[in-house]
Short mmCIF file of C-alpha atoms in Angstrom, two decimals:
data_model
loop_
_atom_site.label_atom_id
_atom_site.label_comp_id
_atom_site.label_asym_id
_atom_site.label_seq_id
_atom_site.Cartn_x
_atom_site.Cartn_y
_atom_site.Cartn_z
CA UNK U 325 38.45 -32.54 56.56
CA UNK U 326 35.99 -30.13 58.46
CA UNK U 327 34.86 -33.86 60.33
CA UNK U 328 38.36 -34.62 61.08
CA UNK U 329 38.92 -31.25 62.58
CA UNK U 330 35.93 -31.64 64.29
CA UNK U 331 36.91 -34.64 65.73
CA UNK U 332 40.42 -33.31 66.87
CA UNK U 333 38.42 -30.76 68.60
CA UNK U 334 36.78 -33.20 70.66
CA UNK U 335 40.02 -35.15 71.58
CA UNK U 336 42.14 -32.23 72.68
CA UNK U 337 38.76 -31.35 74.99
CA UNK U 338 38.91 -34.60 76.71
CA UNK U 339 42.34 -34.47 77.00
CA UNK U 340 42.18 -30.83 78.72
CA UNK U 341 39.64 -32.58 81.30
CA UNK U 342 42.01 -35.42 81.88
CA UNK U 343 39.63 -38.29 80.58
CA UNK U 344 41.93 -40.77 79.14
CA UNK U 345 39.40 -43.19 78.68
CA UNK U 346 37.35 -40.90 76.31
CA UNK U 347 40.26 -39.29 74.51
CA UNK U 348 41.05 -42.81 74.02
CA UNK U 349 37.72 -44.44 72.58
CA UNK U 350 37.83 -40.97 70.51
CA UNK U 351 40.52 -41.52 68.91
CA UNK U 352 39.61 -45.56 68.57
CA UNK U 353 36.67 -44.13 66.26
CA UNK U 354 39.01 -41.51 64.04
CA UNK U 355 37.11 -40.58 60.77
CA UNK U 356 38.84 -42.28 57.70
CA UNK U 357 39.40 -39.61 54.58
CA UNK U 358 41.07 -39.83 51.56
CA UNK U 359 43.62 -38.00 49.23
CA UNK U 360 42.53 -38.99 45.99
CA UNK U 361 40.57 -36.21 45.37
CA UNK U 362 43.36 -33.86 46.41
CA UNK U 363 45.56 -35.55 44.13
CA UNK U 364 43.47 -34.89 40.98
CA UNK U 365 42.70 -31.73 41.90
CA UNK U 366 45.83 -30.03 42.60
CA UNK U 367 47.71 -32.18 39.26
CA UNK U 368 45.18 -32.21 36.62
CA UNK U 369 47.14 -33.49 33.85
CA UNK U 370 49.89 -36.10 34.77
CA UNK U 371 53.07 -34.19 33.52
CA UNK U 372 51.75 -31.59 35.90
CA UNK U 373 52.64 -34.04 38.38
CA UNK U 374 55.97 -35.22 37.00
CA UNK U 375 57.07 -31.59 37.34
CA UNK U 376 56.46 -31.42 40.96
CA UNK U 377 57.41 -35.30 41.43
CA UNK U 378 60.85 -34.26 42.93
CA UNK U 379 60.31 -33.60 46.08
CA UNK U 380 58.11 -37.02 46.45
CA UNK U 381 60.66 -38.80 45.45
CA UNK U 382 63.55 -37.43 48.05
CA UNK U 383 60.75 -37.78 50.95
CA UNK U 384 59.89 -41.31 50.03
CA UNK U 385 63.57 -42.57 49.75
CA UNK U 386 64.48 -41.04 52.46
CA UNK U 387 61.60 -43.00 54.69
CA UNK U 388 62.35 -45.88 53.10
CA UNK U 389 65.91 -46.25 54.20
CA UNK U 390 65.17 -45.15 57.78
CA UNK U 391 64.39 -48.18 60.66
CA UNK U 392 61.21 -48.30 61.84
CA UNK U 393 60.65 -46.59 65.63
CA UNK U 394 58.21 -44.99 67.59
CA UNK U 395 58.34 -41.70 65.48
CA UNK U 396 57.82 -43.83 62.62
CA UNK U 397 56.22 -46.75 62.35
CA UNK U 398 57.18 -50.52 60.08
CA UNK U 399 53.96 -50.12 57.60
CA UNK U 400 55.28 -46.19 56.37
CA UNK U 401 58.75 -47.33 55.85
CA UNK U 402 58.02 -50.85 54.00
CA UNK U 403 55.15 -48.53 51.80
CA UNK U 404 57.78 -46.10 50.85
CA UNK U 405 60.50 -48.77 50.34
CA UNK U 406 57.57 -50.18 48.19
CA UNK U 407 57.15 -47.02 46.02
CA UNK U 408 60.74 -46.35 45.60
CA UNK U 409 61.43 -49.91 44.38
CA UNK U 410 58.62 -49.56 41.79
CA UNK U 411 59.67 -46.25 40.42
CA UNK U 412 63.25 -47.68 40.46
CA UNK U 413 62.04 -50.65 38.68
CA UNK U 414 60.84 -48.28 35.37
CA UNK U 415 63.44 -46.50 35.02
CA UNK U 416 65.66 -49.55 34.64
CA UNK U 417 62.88 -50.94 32.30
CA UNK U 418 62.64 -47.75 30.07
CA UNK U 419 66.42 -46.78 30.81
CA UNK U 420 65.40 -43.71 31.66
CA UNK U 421 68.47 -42.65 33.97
CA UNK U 422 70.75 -39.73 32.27
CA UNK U 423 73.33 -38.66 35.49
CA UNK U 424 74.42 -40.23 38.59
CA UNK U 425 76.51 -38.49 41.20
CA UNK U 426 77.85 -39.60 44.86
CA UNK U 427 78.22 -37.08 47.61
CA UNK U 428 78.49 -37.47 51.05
CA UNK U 429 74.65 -37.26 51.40
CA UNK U 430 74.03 -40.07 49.26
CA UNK U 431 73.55 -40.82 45.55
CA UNK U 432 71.87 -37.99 43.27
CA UNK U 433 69.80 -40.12 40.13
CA UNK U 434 68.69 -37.45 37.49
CA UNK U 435 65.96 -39.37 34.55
CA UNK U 436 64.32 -38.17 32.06
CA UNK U 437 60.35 -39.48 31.69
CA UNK U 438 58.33 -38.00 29.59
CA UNK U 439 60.48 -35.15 28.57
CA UNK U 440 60.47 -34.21 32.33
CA UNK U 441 63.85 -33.91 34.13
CA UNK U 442 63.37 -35.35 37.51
CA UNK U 443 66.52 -35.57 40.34
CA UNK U 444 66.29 -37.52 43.36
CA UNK U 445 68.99 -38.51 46.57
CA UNK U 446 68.75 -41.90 48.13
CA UNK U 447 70.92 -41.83 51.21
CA UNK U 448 73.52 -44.17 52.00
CA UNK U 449 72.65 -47.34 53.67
CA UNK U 450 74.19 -46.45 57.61
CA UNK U 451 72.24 -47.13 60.94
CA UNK U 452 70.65 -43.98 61.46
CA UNK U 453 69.09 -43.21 65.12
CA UNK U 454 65.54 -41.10 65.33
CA UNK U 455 66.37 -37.68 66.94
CA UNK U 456 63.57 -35.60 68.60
CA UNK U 457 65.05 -32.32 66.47
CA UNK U 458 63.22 -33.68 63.69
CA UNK U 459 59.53 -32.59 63.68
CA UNK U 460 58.22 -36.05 62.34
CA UNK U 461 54.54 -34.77 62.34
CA UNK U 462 54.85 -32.18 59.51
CA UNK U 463 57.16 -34.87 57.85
CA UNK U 464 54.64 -37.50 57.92
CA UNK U 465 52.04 -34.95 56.34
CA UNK U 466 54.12 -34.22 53.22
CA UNK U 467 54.92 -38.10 53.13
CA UNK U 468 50.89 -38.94 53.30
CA UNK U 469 50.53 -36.57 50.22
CA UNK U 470 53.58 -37.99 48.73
CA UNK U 471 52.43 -41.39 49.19
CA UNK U 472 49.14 -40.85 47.20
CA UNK U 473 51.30 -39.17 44.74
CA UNK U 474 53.56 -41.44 44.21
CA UNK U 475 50.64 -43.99 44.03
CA UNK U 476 49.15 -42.72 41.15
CA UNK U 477 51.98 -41.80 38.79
CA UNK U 478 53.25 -45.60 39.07
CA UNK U 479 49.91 -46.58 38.41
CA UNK U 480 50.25 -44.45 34.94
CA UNK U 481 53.82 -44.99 34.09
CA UNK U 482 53.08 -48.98 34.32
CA UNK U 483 50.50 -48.96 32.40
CA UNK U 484 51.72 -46.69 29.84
CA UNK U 485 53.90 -49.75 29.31
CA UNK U 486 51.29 -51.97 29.53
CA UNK U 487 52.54 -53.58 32.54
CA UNK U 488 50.53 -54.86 35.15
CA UNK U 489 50.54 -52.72 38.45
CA UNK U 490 51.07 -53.51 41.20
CA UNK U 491 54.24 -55.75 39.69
CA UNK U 492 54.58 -58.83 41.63
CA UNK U 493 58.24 -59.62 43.81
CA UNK U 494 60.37 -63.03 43.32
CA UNK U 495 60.29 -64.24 46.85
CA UNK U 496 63.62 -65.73 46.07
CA UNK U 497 65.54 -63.28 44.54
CA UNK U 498 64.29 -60.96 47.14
CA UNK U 499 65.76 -63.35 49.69
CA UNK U 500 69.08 -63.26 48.12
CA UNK U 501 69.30 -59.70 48.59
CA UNK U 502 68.33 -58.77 44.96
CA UNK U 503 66.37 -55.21 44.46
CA UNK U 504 65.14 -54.60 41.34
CA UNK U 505 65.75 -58.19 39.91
CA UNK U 506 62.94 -59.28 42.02
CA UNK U 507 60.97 -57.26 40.36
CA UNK U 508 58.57 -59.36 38.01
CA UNK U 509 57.25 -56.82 35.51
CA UNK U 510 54.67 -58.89 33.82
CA UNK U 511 52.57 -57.23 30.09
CA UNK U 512 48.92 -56.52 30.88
CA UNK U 513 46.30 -55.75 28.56
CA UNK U 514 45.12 -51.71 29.27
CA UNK U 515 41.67 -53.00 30.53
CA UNK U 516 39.52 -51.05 32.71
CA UNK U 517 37.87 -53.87 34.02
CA UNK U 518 40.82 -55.33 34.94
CA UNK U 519 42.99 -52.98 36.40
CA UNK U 520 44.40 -54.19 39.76
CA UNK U 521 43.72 -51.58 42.30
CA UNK U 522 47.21 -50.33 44.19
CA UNK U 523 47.45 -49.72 48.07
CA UNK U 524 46.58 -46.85 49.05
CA UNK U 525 48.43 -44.12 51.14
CA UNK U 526 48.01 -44.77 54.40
CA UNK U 527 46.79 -41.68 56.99
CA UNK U 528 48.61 -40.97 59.46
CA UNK U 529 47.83 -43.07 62.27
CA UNK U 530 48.88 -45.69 59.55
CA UNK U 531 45.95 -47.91 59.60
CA UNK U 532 45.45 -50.89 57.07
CA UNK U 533 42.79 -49.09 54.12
CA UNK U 534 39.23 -49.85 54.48
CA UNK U 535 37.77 -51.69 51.49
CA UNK U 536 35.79 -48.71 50.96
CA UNK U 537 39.22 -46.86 50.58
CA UNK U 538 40.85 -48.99 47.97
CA UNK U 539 37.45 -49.38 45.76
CA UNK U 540 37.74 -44.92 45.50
CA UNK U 541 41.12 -44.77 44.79
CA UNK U 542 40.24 -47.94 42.00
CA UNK U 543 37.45 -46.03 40.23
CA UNK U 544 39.93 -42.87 40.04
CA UNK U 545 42.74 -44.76 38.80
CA UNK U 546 40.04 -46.12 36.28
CA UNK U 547 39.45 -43.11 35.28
CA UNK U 548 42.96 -41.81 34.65
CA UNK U 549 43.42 -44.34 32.59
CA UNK U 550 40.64 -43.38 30.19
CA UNK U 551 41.95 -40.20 30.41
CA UNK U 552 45.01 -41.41 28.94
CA UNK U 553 43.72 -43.07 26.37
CA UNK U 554 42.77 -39.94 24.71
CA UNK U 555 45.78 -38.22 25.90
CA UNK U 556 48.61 -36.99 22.69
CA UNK U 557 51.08 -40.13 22.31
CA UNK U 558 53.92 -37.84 22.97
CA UNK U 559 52.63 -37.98 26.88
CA UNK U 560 53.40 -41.85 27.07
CA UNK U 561 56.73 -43.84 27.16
CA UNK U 562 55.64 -46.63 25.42
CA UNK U 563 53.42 -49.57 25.01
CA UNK U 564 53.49 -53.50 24.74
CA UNK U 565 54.82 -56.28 26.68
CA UNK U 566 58.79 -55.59 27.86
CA UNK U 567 61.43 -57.97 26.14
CA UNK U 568 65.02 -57.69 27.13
CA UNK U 569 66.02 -58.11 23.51
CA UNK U 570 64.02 -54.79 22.45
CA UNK U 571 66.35 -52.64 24.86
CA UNK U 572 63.21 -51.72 26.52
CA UNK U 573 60.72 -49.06 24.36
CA UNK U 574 63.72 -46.98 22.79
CA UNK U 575 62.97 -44.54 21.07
CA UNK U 576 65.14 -44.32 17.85
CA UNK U 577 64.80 -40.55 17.35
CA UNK U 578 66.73 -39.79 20.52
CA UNK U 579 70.18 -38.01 20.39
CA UNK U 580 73.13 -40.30 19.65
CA UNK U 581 74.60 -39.15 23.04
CA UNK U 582 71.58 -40.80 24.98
CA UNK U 583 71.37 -43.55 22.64
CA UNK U 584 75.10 -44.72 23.48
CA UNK U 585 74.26 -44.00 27.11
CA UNK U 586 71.18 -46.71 27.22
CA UNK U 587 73.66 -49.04 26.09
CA UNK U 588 76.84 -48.08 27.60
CA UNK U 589 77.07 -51.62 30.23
CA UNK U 590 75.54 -53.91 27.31
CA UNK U 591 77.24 -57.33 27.35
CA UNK U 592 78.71 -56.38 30.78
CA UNK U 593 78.33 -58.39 34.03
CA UNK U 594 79.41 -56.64 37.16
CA UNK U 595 80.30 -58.71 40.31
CA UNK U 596 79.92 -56.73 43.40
CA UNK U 597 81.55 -57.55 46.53
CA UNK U 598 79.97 -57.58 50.37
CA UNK U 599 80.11 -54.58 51.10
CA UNK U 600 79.19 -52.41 48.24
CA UNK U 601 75.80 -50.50 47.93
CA UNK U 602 73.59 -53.30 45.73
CA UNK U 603 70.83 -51.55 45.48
CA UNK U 604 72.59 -48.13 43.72
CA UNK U 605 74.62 -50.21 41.95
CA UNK U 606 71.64 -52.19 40.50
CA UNK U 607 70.02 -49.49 39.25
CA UNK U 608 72.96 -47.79 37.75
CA UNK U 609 73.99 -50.80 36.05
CA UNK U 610 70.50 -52.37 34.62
CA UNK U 611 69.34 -48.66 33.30
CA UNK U 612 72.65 -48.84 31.08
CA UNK U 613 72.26 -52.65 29.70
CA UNK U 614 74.33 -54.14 31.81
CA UNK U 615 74.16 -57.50 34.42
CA UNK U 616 75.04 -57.50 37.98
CA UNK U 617 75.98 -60.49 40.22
CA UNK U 618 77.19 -60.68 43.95
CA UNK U 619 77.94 -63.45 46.17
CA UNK U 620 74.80 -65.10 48.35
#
């Protein structure tokens, strides 16, 4: 950080003497750095981060239902609608989801992972237009930090599960406007030596990661994953492949009030018409054991 404030230093010099050109091969040449370290630093233990994983998860919805402009650019937003969609993804799988409610502001999801409450809003789905009263810059610094974030505690919720991570999308069902049921969460043996490395955050000039990049943020994820294998059982979901017909890692000692809850849709199909919200309805219905269909 003290070479990337360096290098700022430089830039805002050459743009106090007018010279375009060099501000602009400056900036061409911006140090890369990396949040990895941050990440492990300031959550040492991974329920540490589950308590503070609230806020992460409104910022990252919330970019990932905005349209790409020049405030924000295509790669944050498809990241974020990434991350989202693989968080979404095990909380249908473990049926984690306890409340749902529907304001004008969006929908509020409230899960339970871990023993950790976490509550989230995903705005509703309407054309929204960038405004300049919005100070995107100090957004897209909490989203950079959120991204990492977010990056890691996938990485250890799917393979708590023993699923491989990143999970791999349907091209089809994706095409046919399906959210989470183009997810294809495949069983993985917990192998350090082959643990598929995730994409990293990107900085904020939102530059493709550097090779260099994605082989650091490998060899930590490594590493929290031998953590975890000596970590108390109680800090893990589950383990083993998914099956549909094992209602996805219950846990049998679980109040009956939960219990009934995992399985309140089971045996249901739901049929939604054009114009309701797929994607909130997906995950509503699939984290209580139910189906959903729509036309297309």
């Amino acid at each position: 950080f003290r070479e990337q404030k360096a290098f700022l230093k430089k830039i805002r010099r050459a743009v106090g003497r007018h010279d375009k050109k060099i501000a602009m091969r400056l900036d061409a040449r911006r140090p890369e750095y990396r949040l990895d370290h941050l990440i492990r630093e300031r959550y040492p233990t991974f329920l540490d981060a589950l308590h503070e994983l609230d806020d992460a998860l409104c910022l990252v919805h919330l970019f990932a239902s905005i349209a790409p402009s020049q405030y924000v650019e295509a790669s944050r937003v498809h990241n974020c609608n990434r991350l989202a969609r693989e968080f979404q993804a095990y909380v249908t799988q473990t049926r984690s989801l306890r409340k749902v409610f529907v304001s004008i502001k969006g929908f509020y999801y409230q899960a339970e992972i871990s023993g950790v409450t976490l509550t989230w809003i995903v705005p509703h789905a309407f054309a929204q237009q960038p405004s300049m009263q919005v100070d995107y810059r100090v957004m897209l610094s909490f989203l950079e930090l959120y991204e990492a974030l977010m990056t890691f505690v996938n990485f250890k919720l799917y393979h708590s599960l023993g699923l491989a991570y990143p999970p791999q999308i349907d091209a089809q069902r994706d095409d046919s406007g399906a959210f989470l049921s183009a997810m294809l969460l495949r069983s993985k043996a917990i192998d350090s030596g082959s643990v598929a490395a995730p994409v990293a955050a990107a900085p904020s000039s939102a530059k493709a990661p550097t090779q260099s990049q994605l082989q650091a943020l490998k060899r930590k994820l490594e590493q929290v994953e031998r953590d975890a294998a000596v970590e108390k059982p109680s800090d893990q979901v589950g383990g083993g492949a998914p099956d549909d017909d094992l209602a996805p890692m219950l846990d049998d000692s679980v109040p009956d009030e939960i219990a009934t809850l995992r399985t309140l849709f089971k045996g249901c199909v739901f049929f939604c018409g054009r114009e309701s919200p797929i994607a909130s309805l997906e995950l509503l219905v699939l984290a209580c054991g139910g189906k959903l269909g729509w036309e297309g």
